[in-house]
CSV table of C-alpha atoms in Angstrom, one decimal:
chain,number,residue,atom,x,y,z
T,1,UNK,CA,21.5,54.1,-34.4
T,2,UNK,CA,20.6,52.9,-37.7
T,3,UNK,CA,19.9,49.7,-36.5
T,4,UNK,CA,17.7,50.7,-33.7
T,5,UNK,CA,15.8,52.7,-36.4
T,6,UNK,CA,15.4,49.3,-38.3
T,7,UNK,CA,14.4,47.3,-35.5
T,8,UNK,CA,11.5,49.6,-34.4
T,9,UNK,CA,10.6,49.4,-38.2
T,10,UNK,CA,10.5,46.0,-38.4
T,11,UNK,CA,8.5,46.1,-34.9
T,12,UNK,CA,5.8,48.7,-36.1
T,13,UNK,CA,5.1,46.7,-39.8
T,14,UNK,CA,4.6,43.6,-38.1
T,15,UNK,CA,1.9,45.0,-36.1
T,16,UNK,CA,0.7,46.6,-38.7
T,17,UNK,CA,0.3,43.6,-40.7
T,18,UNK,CA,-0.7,41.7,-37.9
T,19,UNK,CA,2.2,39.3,-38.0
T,20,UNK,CA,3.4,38.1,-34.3
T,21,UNK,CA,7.3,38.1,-33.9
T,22,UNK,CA,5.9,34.9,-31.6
T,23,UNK,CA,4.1,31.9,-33.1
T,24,UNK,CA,0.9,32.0,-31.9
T,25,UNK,CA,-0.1,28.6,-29.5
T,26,UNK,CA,-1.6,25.8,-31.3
T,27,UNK,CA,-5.3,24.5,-29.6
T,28,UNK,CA,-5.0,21.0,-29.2
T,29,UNK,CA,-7.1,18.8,-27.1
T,30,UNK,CA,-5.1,19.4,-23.8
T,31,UNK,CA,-5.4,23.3,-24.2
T,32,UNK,CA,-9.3,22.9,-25.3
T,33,UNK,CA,-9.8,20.9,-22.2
T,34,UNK,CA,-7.9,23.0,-19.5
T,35,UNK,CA,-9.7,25.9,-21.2
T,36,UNK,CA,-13.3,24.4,-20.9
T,37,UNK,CA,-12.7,23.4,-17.3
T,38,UNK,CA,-11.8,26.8,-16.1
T,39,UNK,CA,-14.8,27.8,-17.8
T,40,UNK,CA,-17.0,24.9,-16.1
T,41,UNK,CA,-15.3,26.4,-12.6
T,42,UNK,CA,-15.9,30.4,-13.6
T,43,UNK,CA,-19.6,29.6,-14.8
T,44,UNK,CA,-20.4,28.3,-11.1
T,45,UNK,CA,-18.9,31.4,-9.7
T,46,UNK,CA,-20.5,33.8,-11.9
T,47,UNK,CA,-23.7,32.2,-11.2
T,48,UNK,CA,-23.4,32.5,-7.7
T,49,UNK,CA,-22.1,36.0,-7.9
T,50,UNK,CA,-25.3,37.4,-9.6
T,51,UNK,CA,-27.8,38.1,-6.5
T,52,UNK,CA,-25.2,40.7,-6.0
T,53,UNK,CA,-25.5,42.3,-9.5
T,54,UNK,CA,-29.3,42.4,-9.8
T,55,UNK,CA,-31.3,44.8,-11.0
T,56,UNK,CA,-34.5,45.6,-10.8
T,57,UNK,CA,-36.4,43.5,-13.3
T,58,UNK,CA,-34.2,40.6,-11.7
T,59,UNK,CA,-35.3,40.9,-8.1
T,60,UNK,CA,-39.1,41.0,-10.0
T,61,UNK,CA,-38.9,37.7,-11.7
T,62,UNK,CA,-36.9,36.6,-7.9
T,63,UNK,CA,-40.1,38.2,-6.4
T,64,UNK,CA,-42.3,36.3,-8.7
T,65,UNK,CA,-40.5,32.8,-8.3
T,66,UNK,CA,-40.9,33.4,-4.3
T,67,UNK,CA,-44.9,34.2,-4.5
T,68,UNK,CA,-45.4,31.6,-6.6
T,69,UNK,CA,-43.6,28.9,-4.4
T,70,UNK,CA,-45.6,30.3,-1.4
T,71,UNK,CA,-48.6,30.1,-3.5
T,72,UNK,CA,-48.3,26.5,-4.2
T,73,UNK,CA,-46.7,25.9,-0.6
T,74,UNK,CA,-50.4,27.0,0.7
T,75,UNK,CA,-52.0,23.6,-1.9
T,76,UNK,CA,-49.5,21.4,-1.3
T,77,UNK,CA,-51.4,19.0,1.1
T,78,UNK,CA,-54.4,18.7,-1.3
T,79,UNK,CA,-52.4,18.8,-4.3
T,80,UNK,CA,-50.6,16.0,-3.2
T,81,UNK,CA,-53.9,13.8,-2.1
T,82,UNK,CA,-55.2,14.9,-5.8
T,83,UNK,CA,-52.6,12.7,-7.3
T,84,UNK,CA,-53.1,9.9,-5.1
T,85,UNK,CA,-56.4,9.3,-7.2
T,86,UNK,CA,-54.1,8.6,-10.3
T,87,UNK,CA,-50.4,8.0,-9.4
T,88,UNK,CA,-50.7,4.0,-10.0
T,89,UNK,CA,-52.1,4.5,-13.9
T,90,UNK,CA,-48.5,6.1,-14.5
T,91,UNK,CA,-46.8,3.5,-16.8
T,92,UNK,CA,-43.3,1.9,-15.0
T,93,UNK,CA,-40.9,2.8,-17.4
T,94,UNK,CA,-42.0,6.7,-17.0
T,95,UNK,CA,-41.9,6.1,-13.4
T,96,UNK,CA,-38.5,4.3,-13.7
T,97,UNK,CA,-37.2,6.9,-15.9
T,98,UNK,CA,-38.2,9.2,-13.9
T,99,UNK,CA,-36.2,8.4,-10.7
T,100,UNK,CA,-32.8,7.4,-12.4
T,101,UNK,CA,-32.5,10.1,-15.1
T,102,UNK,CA,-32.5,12.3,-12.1
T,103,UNK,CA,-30.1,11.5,-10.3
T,104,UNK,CA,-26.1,12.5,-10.2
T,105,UNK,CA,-24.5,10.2,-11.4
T,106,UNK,CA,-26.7,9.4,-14.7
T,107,UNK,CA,-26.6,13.0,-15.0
T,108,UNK,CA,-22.9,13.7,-15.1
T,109,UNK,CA,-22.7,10.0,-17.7
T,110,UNK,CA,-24.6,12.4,-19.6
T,111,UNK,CA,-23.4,15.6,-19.2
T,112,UNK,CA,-20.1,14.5,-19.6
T,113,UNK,CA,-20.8,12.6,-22.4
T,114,UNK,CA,-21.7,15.2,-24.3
T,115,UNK,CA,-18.9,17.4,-23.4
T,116,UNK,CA,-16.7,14.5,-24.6
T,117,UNK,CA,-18.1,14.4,-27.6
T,118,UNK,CA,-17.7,17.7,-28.4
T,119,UNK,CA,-13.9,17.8,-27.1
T,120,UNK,CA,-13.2,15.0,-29.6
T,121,UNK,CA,-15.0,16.1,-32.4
T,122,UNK,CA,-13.2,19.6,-32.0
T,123,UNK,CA,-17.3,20.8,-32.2
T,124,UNK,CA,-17.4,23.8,-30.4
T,125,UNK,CA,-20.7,24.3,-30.0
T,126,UNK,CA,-20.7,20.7,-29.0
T,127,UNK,CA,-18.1,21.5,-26.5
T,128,UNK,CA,-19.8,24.5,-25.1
T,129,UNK,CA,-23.0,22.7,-24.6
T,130,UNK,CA,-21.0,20.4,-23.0
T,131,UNK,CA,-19.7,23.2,-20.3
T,132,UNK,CA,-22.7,24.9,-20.2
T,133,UNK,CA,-24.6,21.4,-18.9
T,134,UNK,CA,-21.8,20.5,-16.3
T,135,UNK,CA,-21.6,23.8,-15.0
T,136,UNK,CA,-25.3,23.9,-14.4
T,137,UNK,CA,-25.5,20.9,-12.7
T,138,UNK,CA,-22.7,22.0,-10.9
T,139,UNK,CA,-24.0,24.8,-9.3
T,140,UNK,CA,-27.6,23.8,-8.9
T,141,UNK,CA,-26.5,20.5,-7.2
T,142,UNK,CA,-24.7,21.9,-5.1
T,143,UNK,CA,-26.7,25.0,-4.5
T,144,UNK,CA,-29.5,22.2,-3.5
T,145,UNK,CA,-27.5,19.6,-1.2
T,146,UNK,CA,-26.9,22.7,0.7
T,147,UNK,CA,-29.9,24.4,1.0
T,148,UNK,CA,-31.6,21.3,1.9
T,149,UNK,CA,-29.7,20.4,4.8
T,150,UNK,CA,-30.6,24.3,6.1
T,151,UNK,CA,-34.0,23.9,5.7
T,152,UNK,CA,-35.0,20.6,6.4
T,153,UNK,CA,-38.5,20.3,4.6
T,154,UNK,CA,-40.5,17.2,5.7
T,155,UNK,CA,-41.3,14.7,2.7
T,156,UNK,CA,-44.8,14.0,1.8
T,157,UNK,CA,-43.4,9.7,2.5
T,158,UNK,CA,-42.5,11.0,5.9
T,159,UNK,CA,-46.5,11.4,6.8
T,160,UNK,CA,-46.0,14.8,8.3
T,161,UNK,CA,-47.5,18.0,6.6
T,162,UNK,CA,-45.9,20.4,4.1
T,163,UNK,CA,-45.2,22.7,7.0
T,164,UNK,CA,-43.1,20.5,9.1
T,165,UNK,CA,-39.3,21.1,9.0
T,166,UNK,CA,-36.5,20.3,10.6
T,167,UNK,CA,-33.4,22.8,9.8
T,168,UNK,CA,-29.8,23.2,10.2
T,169,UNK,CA,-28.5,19.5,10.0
T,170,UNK,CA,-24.7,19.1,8.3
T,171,UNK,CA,-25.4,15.6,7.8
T,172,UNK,CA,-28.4,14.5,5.5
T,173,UNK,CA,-31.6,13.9,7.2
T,174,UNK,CA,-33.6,11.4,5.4
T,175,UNK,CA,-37.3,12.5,5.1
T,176,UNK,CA,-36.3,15.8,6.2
T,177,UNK,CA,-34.6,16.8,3.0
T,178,UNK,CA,-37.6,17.7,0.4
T,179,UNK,CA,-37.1,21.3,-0.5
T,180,UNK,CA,-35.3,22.0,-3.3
T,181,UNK,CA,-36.0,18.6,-5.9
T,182,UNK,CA,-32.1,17.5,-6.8
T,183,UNK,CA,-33.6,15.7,-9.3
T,184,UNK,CA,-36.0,18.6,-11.2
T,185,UNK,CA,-33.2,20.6,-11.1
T,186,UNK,CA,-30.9,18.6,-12.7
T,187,UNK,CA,-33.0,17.2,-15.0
T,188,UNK,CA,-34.7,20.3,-16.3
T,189,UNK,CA,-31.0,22.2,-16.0
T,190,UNK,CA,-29.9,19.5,-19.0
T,191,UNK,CA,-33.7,20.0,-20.6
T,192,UNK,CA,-33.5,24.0,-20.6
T,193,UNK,CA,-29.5,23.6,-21.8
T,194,UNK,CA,-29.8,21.2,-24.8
T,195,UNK,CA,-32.8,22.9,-26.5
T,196,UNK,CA,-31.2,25.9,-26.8
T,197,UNK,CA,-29.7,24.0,-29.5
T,198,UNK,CA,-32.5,24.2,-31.7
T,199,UNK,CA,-34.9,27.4,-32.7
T,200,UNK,CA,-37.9,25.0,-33.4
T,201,UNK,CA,-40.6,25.4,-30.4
T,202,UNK,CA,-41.7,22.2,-30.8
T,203,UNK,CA,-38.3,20.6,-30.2
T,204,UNK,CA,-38.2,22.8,-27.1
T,205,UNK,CA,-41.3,22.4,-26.0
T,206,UNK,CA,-41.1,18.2,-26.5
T,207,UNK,CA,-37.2,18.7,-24.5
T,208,UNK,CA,-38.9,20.7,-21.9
T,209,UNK,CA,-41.4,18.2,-21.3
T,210,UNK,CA,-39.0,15.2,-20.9
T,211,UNK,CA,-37.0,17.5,-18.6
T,212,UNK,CA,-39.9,18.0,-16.2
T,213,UNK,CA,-40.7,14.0,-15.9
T,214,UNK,CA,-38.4,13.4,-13.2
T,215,UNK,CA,-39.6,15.8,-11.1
T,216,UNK,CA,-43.3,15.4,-11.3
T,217,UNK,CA,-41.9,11.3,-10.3
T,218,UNK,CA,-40.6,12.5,-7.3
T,219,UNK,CA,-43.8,14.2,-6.6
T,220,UNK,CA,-46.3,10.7,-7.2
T,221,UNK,CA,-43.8,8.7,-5.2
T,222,UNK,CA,-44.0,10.8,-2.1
T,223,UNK,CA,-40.5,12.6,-2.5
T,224,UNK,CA,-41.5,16.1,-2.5
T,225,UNK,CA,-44.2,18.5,-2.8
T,226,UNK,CA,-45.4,20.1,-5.6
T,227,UNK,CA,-43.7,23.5,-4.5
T,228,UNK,CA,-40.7,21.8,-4.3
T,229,UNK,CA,-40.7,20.8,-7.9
T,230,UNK,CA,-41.5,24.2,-9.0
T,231,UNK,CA,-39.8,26.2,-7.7
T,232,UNK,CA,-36.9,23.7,-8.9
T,233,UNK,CA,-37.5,24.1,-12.2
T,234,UNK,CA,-37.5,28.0,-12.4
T,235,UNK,CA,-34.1,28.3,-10.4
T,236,UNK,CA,-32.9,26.0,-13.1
T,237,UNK,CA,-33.7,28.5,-15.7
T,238,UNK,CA,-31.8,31.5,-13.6
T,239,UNK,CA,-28.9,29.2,-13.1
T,240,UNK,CA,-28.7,27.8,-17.0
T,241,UNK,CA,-29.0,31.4,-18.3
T,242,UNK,CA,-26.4,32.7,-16.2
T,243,UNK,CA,-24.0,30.4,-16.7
T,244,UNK,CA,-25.1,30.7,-20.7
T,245,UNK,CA,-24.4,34.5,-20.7
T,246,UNK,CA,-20.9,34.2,-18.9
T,247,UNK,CA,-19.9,31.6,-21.4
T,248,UNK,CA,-21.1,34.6,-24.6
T,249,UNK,CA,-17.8,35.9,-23.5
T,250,UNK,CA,-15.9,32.6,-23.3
T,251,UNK,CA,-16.7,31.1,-26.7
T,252,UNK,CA,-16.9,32.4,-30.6
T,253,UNK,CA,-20.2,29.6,-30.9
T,254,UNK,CA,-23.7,31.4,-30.1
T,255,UNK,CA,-26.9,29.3,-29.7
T,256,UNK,CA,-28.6,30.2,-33.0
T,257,UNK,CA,-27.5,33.9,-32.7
T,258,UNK,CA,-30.2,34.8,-30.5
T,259,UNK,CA,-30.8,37.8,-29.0
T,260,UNK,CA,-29.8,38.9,-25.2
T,261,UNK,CA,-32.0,36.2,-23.4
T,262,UNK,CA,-35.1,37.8,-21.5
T,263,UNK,CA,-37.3,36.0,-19.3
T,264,UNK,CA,-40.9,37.4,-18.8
T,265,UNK,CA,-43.4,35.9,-16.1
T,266,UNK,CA,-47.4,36.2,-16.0
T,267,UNK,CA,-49.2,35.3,-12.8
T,268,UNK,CA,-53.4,34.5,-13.1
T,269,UNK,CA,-55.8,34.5,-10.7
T,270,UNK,CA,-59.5,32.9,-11.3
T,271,UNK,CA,-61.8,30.4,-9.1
T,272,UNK,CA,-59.7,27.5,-8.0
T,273,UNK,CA,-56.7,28.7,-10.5
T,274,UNK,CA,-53.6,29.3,-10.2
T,275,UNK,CA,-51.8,29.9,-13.1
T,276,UNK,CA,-47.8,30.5,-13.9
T,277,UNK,CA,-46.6,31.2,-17.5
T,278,UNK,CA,-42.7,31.9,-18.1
T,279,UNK,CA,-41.8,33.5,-22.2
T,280,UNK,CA,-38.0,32.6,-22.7
């Protein structure tokens, strides 16, 4: 009996002092990794999963991405023979960048890059940056390989009109594959991800920027309309600052300690104007 007594003392003053009868499991770089690529897999789900949790300021802003696509849907045509006056004065190695920045495999060199970096460096802000980027490309990629296929919007290089489409293929259907843009999603997914590094708008706003080149590419050579880009670059946002608030719970590192991230949208009207303004 006495030594019962004894081992429940010894049991309550270690919690007490917060010493573990266990030793408690070392991090090293195979635990930081197996960690960060559950987290990769749980921010694509959680992504996904949030139509299903929305509220109603969230089905606003998924009202006000919608209107605007349709919006710009309606100018496509003469958007598109607008920037045939100009589309040859665009320097090569924007054009260039443009087109191979873009796509998947430069972006996951990239992405992965980073995440590397981080792993190695034990950084773990580095490291969640890292997730954060190959998680969103993740589940925009794949979100618009998919969608694509369903849909089967004609590309302006195909010579038929923004309203021609050809849906439901499995297999790819070249020149019927131009809604969503692969490559302004990924692109701006990395743009949106890395400046939430930094608190300076100007470094934002100069990130943002290089993040929309690619898509605004696509759209002078012919790869897809203007709605296509756009509404491509929103969905980016929703996806990057999904995945962001999933990994709040998943990591010690904030970005900057900012607050709970709120996205604000402002539509204008006026002669020959259409205008879209997003406060993140």
């Amino acid at each position: 009996m006495k030594a019962f007594r004894y081992l429940v003392l010894i049991l309550l003053t270690s919690q007490v002092t917060g010493q573990e009868l266990q030793p408690k499991k070392e991090k090293n770089l195979w635990n930081n990794f197996t960690y960060d690529v559950g987290n990769m897999f749980g921010g694509v789900g959680y992504s996904y999963s949030r139509p299903f949790h929305w509220q109603g300021n969230d089905w606003a802003n998924f009202g006000y991405l919608t209107g605007g696509t349709l919006l710009l849907f309606t100018a496509d045509e003469e958007l598109n023979r607008w920037k045939n006056g100009f589309d040859q004065d665009i320097p090569d190695v924007i054009m260039d960048y443009g087109h191979e920045y873009g796509s998947p495999e430069n972006n996951y060199m990239l992405t992965g890059g980073v995440y590397l970096a981080g792993l190695f460096t034990k950084n773990e802000k580095l490291r969640r940056t890292g997730v954060l980027l190959i998680s969103s490309a993740t589940a925009g990629g794949f979100l618009q390989q998919v969608s694509k296929r369903i849909i089967g919007r004609a590309r302006p290089k195909s010579g038929a009109g923004p309203a021609t489409f050809d849906p439901l293929h499995l297999d790819r259907v070249y020149d019927y594959d131009s809604f969503p843009s692969g490559h302004a999603m990924l692109a701006f997914s990395n743009a949106y991800a890395i400046a939430k590094q930094f608190k300076s708008p100007w470094v934002k706003g100069g990130l943002y920027t290089i993040g929309m080149i690619p898509g605004l590419v696509r759209v002078m050579d012919d790869f897809h309309w203007v709605s296509d880009v756009a509404f491509s670059t929103v969905l980016s946002i929703f996806i990057v600052e999904s995945i962001d608030r999933y990994l709040d719970s998943k990591y010690d590192e904030k970005y900057n300690d900012q607050k709970p991230k709120n996205v604000s949208w402002n539509l204008s009207f006026g002669p020959n104007t259409l205008g879209l303004s997003l406060h993140f």
